[in-house]
Amino acid sequence: MHKKWKIFVFALICPMLVICSTAEKQTEAEERSELIQPAKWWEKLPRPIYATLEKVETSQEWFEVYKLTEDTYAIYEPYQFEEAISYLVIGKERAIVIDTGTGIGDLKKTVSELTQLPVSVVNTHTHWDHIGDNHQFEEIACFNNPDCIKKLRTDIDNESLQRHITGDSIWKSLPKDFDSTTWTLPSVSPTSLLEDGDLIDLGERILEVIYTPGHSPGSICLLDKKYRILFTGDTFFPGPLYAYPADVNIDQYIASIEKLNSRVDEYDYLCSGHNDPWVKSEVIPRVADAFQEIMAGKGNFKEDEGIRRYYFEGFDILIRADMTKK
Ligand SMILES: [Zn+2]
């Protein structure tokens, strides 16, 4: 190869190698860190809240279904590390499913056992474990944000999904009809784009879209005025809140928690995207205080590979050390 070309190719490859190794290192760190995924995380299951909820039998073993109100169901995936929860919210004329889980189970089949009404999807955000079964539905709404639309329109391939169904990520058998070698999350196109303050009318049941970016671009919460429930997606769940990944905007995240806090008198319970589907709203002011504490350089934490886990009552916050320095 001509010397000039060699220098050119080397100059091209060198930064690529640095980028690749940084990305790999980050993934390895995520997989390794006990702060993010503790070994044998399933030993703390079942979480106490489930003994207090009404369980509904459906045909899919992968899901546990709980009836929260007469026409609200939590569809929980306890066997995969994310412990994702989707919600079926039924009105008089139609229903929505808020998020569609990991895509390992057959969500549409489960939903069809719970309602005969037409069902469309509303995604609280577009992380993989909230959009898994989107492709089973014809109508899909997400927030009107270019990043959300792009993510929904992008397939997630089999290779990048493997780490979610291997090793410690799973503690029970995958469904019999699930093929791990061909599993992908097919792209979809949103059929409706939501704005802050939009009202979703299901027939005698109205949900308000509250724009809460920060955990990811375009994250939303949904306020159910009838039952005084707030569906929070990943903006809040009773576990370690993810404020560390690359697509987090910490200033927006804190502002969004403040926004929810300013409306805390409008809801009594939170239906969160992971772990527990029924959390008292009194936690939201404490989350707001927790972020203030962290940003003021206070709070108890453990640190690993530049990621800190701060401990609070009923939730934790995972945040990069560099984000805490203003
Ligand atoms: Zn998320």
Short mmCIF file of N, CA, C and O in Angstrom, two decimals, residues 221-292:
data_model
loop_
_atom_site.label_atom_id
_atom_site.label_comp_id
_atom_site.label_asym_id
_atom_site.label_seq_id
_atom_site.Cartn_x
_atom_site.Cartn_y
_atom_site.Cartn_z
N CYS A 221 -45.29 10.89 30.71
CA CYS A 221 -46.12 10.22 31.71
C CYS A 221 -47.57 10.43 31.26
O CYS A 221 -47.85 11.32 30.45
N LEU A 222 -48.47 9.61 31.76
CA LEU A 222 -49.88 9.73 31.40
C LEU A 222 -50.70 9.81 32.68
O LEU A 222 -50.59 8.95 33.56
N LEU A 223 -51.50 10.87 32.78
CA LEU A 223 -52.31 11.09 33.97
C LEU A 223 -53.75 10.65 33.71
O LEU A 223 -54.42 11.17 32.82
N ASP A 224 -54.17 9.65 34.48
CA ASP A 224 -55.53 9.12 34.39
C ASP A 224 -56.38 9.84 35.44
O ASP A 224 -56.27 9.57 36.64
N LYS A 225 -57.19 10.79 34.97
CA LYS A 225 -57.92 11.64 35.91
C LYS A 225 -59.02 10.87 36.63
O LYS A 225 -59.38 11.18 37.75
N LYS A 226 -59.57 9.84 35.96
CA LYS A 226 -60.67 9.09 36.54
C LYS A 226 -60.23 8.37 37.82
O LYS A 226 -60.92 8.41 38.83
N TYR A 227 -59.10 7.71 37.75
CA TYR A 227 -58.65 6.93 38.90
C TYR A 227 -57.52 7.60 39.69
O TYR A 227 -56.98 7.00 40.62
N ARG A 228 -57.14 8.82 39.26
CA ARG A 228 -56.04 9.54 39.93
C ARG A 228 -54.76 8.69 39.96
O ARG A 228 -54.09 8.55 40.98
N ILE A 229 -54.46 8.13 38.77
CA ILE A 229 -53.25 7.31 38.60
C ILE A 229 -52.32 8.05 37.65
O ILE A 229 -52.76 8.63 36.65
N LEU A 230 -51.02 7.98 37.94
CA LEU A 230 -50.02 8.50 37.00
C LEU A 230 -49.19 7.33 36.47
O LEU A 230 -48.56 6.61 37.26
N PHE A 231 -49.23 7.12 35.16
CA PHE A 231 -48.38 6.11 34.52
C PHE A 231 -47.04 6.77 34.23
O PHE A 231 -46.98 7.74 33.46
N THR A 232 -45.99 6.25 34.84
CA THR A 232 -44.72 7.01 34.83
C THR A 232 -43.66 6.50 33.86
O THR A 232 -42.61 7.15 33.73
N GLY A 233 -43.88 5.35 33.23
CA GLY A 233 -42.80 4.80 32.39
C GLY A 233 -41.55 4.61 33.22
O GLY A 233 -41.62 4.06 34.32
N ASP A 234 -40.41 5.11 32.73
CA ASP A 234 -39.16 4.99 33.50
C ASP A 234 -38.79 6.29 34.19
O ASP A 234 -37.73 6.38 34.81
N THR A 235 -39.63 7.31 34.10
CA THR A 235 -39.32 8.55 34.80
C THR A 235 -39.30 8.29 36.30
O THR A 235 -38.48 8.82 37.03
N PHE A 236 -40.20 7.41 36.74
CA PHE A 236 -40.08 6.88 38.11
C PHE A 236 -40.47 5.41 38.13
O PHE A 236 -41.46 5.01 37.52
N PHE A 237 -39.70 4.61 38.85
CA PHE A 237 -40.13 3.26 39.26
C PHE A 237 -39.39 2.98 40.57
O PHE A 237 -38.34 3.57 40.84
N PRO A 238 -39.94 2.09 41.41
CA PRO A 238 -39.29 1.86 42.70
C PRO A 238 -38.11 0.91 42.55
O PRO A 238 -38.22 -0.29 42.76
N GLY A 239 -37.01 1.45 42.17
CA GLY A 239 -35.78 0.70 41.93
C GLY A 239 -34.71 1.72 41.67
O GLY A 239 -34.88 2.90 41.98
N PRO A 240 -33.59 1.29 41.09
CA PRO A 240 -32.56 2.29 40.77
C PRO A 240 -32.94 3.05 39.50
O PRO A 240 -32.95 2.48 38.41
N LEU A 241 -33.28 4.32 39.64
CA LEU A 241 -33.65 5.14 38.48
C LEU A 241 -32.43 5.32 37.60
O LEU A 241 -31.35 5.63 38.09
N TYR A 242 -32.63 5.12 36.29
CA TYR A 242 -31.50 5.20 35.36
C TYR A 242 -31.29 6.65 34.93
O TYR A 242 -31.93 7.14 34.00
N ALA A 243 -30.35 7.31 35.61
CA ALA A 243 -30.01 8.68 35.22
C ALA A 243 -28.58 8.71 34.69
O ALA A 243 -27.96 9.76 34.64
N TYR A 244 -28.03 7.53 34.32
CA TYR A 244 -26.62 7.49 33.86
C TYR A 244 -26.41 7.23 32.37
O TYR A 244 -25.39 7.64 31.83
N PRO A 245 -27.34 6.54 31.64
CA PRO A 245 -27.01 6.19 30.26
C PRO A 245 -26.80 7.42 29.37
O PRO A 245 -27.14 8.55 29.75
N ALA A 246 -26.26 7.15 28.19
CA ALA A 246 -25.86 8.23 27.29
C ALA A 246 -27.02 9.13 26.87
O ALA A 246 -26.81 10.32 26.62
N ASP A 247 -28.22 8.57 26.78
CA ASP A 247 -29.32 9.41 26.29
C ASP A 247 -30.07 10.15 27.41
O ASP A 247 -31.11 10.76 27.17
N VAL A 248 -29.52 10.11 28.63
CA VAL A 248 -30.13 10.87 29.73
C VAL A 248 -29.72 12.34 29.63
O VAL A 248 -28.57 12.65 29.35
N ASN A 249 -30.69 13.22 29.86
CA ASN A 249 -30.39 14.64 30.04
C ASN A 249 -30.76 14.97 31.48
O ASN A 249 -31.94 15.06 31.82
N ILE A 250 -29.74 15.10 32.31
CA ILE A 250 -30.00 15.18 33.75
C ILE A 250 -30.78 16.44 34.14
O ILE A 250 -31.66 16.40 35.01
N ASP A 251 -30.49 17.55 33.47
CA ASP A 251 -31.23 18.79 33.80
C ASP A 251 -32.71 18.64 33.45
O ASP A 251 -33.59 19.05 34.22
N GLN A 252 -32.96 18.03 32.30
CA GLN A 252 -34.36 17.80 31.91
C GLN A 252 -35.03 16.81 32.87
O GLN A 252 -36.20 16.97 33.23
N TYR A 253 -34.27 15.78 33.26
CA TYR A 253 -34.83 14.77 34.17
C TYR A 253 -35.29 15.43 35.48
O TYR A 253 -36.41 15.22 35.96
N ILE A 254 -34.41 16.25 36.04
CA ILE A 254 -34.74 16.91 37.31
C ILE A 254 -35.95 17.85 37.11
O ILE A 254 -36.87 17.88 37.93
N ALA A 255 -35.96 18.58 36.00
CA ALA A 255 -37.09 19.49 35.72
C ALA A 255 -38.39 18.70 35.58
O ALA A 255 -39.46 19.15 36.02
N SER A 256 -38.31 17.51 34.98
CA SER A 256 -39.51 16.68 34.81
C SER A 256 -40.04 16.17 36.15
O SER A 256 -41.26 16.13 36.37
N ILE A 257 -39.14 15.78 37.03
CA ILE A 257 -39.57 15.35 38.37
C ILE A 257 -40.23 16.52 39.10
O ILE A 257 -41.27 16.37 39.76
N GLU A 258 -39.65 17.71 38.95
CA GLU A 258 -40.25 18.91 39.57
C GLU A 258 -41.66 19.16 38.99
O GLU A 258 -42.58 19.53 39.70
N LYS A 259 -41.78 18.93 37.69
CA LYS A 259 -43.09 19.12 37.03
C LYS A 259 -44.12 18.16 37.61
O LYS A 259 -45.26 18.55 37.93
N LEU A 260 -43.73 16.89 37.78
CA LEU A 260 -44.65 15.91 38.38
C LEU A 260 -44.96 16.27 39.83
O LEU A 260 -46.08 16.11 40.31
N ASN A 261 -43.94 16.77 40.51
CA ASN A 261 -44.12 17.16 41.91
C ASN A 261 -45.11 18.31 42.04
O ASN A 261 -45.92 18.35 42.97
N SER A 262 -45.09 19.23 41.07
CA SER A 262 -45.99 20.39 41.13
C SER A 262 -47.45 19.97 40.92
O SER A 262 -48.37 20.73 41.19
N ARG A 263 -47.66 18.74 40.44
CA ARG A 263 -49.02 18.26 40.20
C ARG A 263 -49.38 17.05 41.07
O ARG A 263 -50.32 16.31 40.78
N VAL A 264 -48.62 16.87 42.13
CA VAL A 264 -48.76 15.65 42.95
C VAL A 264 -50.15 15.55 43.61
O VAL A 264 -50.59 14.45 43.96
N ASP A 265 -50.84 16.68 43.73
CA ASP A 265 -52.19 16.62 44.31
C ASP A 265 -53.23 16.10 43.32
O ASP A 265 -54.40 15.92 43.66
N GLU A 266 -52.79 15.78 42.07
CA GLU A 266 -53.74 15.28 41.06
C GLU A 266 -53.72 13.75 40.93
O GLU A 266 -54.46 13.19 40.13
N TYR A 267 -52.82 13.08 41.65
CA TYR A 267 -52.77 11.61 41.55
C TYR A 267 -52.40 11.00 42.91
O TYR A 267 -51.70 11.61 43.70
N ASP A 268 -52.89 9.78 43.12
CA ASP A 268 -52.65 9.10 44.39
C ASP A 268 -51.66 7.94 44.23
O ASP A 268 -50.95 7.59 45.16
N TYR A 269 -51.68 7.32 43.03
CA TYR A 269 -50.82 6.15 42.81
C TYR A 269 -50.03 6.29 41.51
O TYR A 269 -50.49 6.93 40.55
N LEU A 270 -48.87 5.65 41.49
CA LEU A 270 -48.04 5.61 40.30
C LEU A 270 -48.06 4.18 39.75
O LEU A 270 -47.91 3.22 40.51
N CYS A 271 -48.29 4.07 38.45
CA CYS A 271 -48.11 2.79 37.77
C CYS A 271 -46.80 2.91 36.99
O CYS A 271 -46.73 3.62 35.99
N SER A 272 -45.78 2.25 37.49
CA SER A 272 -44.44 2.49 36.96
C SER A 272 -44.04 1.43 35.94
O SER A 272 -44.65 0.36 35.86
N GLY A 273 -43.00 1.72 35.20
CA GLY A 273 -42.58 0.86 34.10
C GLY A 273 -41.82 -0.40 34.50
O GLY A 273 -41.59 -1.28 33.67
N HIS A 274 -41.44 -0.50 35.77
CA HIS A 274 -40.69 -1.67 36.23
C HIS A 274 -41.03 -1.97 37.69
O HIS A 274 -41.43 -1.09 38.46
N ASN A 275 -40.82 -3.22 38.04
CA ASN A 275 -40.80 -3.69 39.44
C ASN A 275 -42.16 -3.73 40.12
O ASN A 275 -42.69 -4.80 40.35
N ASP A 276 -42.70 -2.58 40.51
CA ASP A 276 -43.98 -2.54 41.22
C ASP A 276 -44.99 -1.72 40.41
O ASP A 276 -44.66 -0.61 39.98
N PRO A 277 -46.21 -2.23 40.27
CA PRO A 277 -47.18 -1.48 39.48
C PRO A 277 -48.06 -0.53 40.30
O PRO A 277 -48.96 0.09 39.74
N TRP A 278 -47.82 -0.42 41.57
CA TRP A 278 -48.78 0.33 42.41
C TRP A 278 -47.99 0.98 43.55
O TRP A 278 -47.74 0.34 44.58
N VAL A 279 -47.61 2.23 43.34
CA VAL A 279 -46.73 2.91 44.29
C VAL A 279 -47.42 4.21 44.74
O VAL A 279 -47.95 4.95 43.91
N LYS A 280 -47.40 4.48 46.02
CA LYS A 280 -48.04 5.71 46.52
C LYS A 280 -47.31 6.94 45.99
O LYS A 280 -46.08 6.98 45.96
N SER A 281 -48.11 7.96 45.65
CA SER A 281 -47.54 9.15 45.01
C SER A 281 -46.64 9.98 45.94
O SER A 281 -45.91 10.84 45.48
N GLU A 282 -46.72 9.69 47.24
CA GLU A 282 -45.91 10.48 48.18
C GLU A 282 -44.41 10.36 47.89
O GLU A 282 -43.62 11.17 48.38
N VAL A 283 -44.02 9.41 47.07
CA VAL A 283 -42.60 9.24 46.77
C VAL A 283 -42.07 10.36 45.86
O VAL A 283 -40.89 10.69 45.89
N ILE A 284 -42.95 10.95 45.05
CA ILE A 284 -42.47 11.93 44.05
C ILE A 284 -41.78 13.16 44.69
O ILE A 284 -40.68 13.52 44.26
N PRO A 285 -42.37 13.77 45.73
CA PRO A 285 -41.63 14.87 46.37
C PRO A 285 -40.27 14.43 46.91
O PRO A 285 -39.31 15.19 46.88
N ARG A 286 -40.20 13.17 47.35
CA ARG A 286 -38.92 12.68 47.89
C ARG A 286 -37.90 12.46 46.78
O ARG A 286 -36.70 12.60 46.99
N VAL A 287 -38.39 12.09 45.58
CA VAL A 287 -37.46 11.95 44.44
C VAL A 287 -36.91 13.34 44.07
O VAL A 287 -35.72 13.49 43.80
N ALA A 288 -37.80 14.33 44.08
CA ALA A 288 -37.35 15.70 43.79
C ALA A 288 -36.28 16.13 44.79
O ALA A 288 -35.23 16.67 44.40
N ASP A 289 -36.52 15.85 46.07
CA ASP A 289 -35.53 16.20 47.11
C ASP A 289 -34.23 15.44 46.89
O ASP A 289 -33.14 15.98 47.08
N ALA A 290 -34.35 14.16 46.50
CA ALA A 290 -33.17 13.31 46.32
C ALA A 290 -32.25 13.89 45.24
O ALA A 290 -31.03 13.97 45.43
N PHE A 291 -32.84 14.30 44.13
CA PHE A 291 -32.00 14.88 43.06
C PHE A 291 -31.32 16.16 43.55
O PHE A 291 -30.15 16.41 43.25
N GLN A 292 -32.06 16.98 44.31
CA GLN A 292 -31.46 18.22 44.84
C GLN A 292 -30.28 17.90 45.75
O GLN A 292 -29.24 18.55 45.70
#
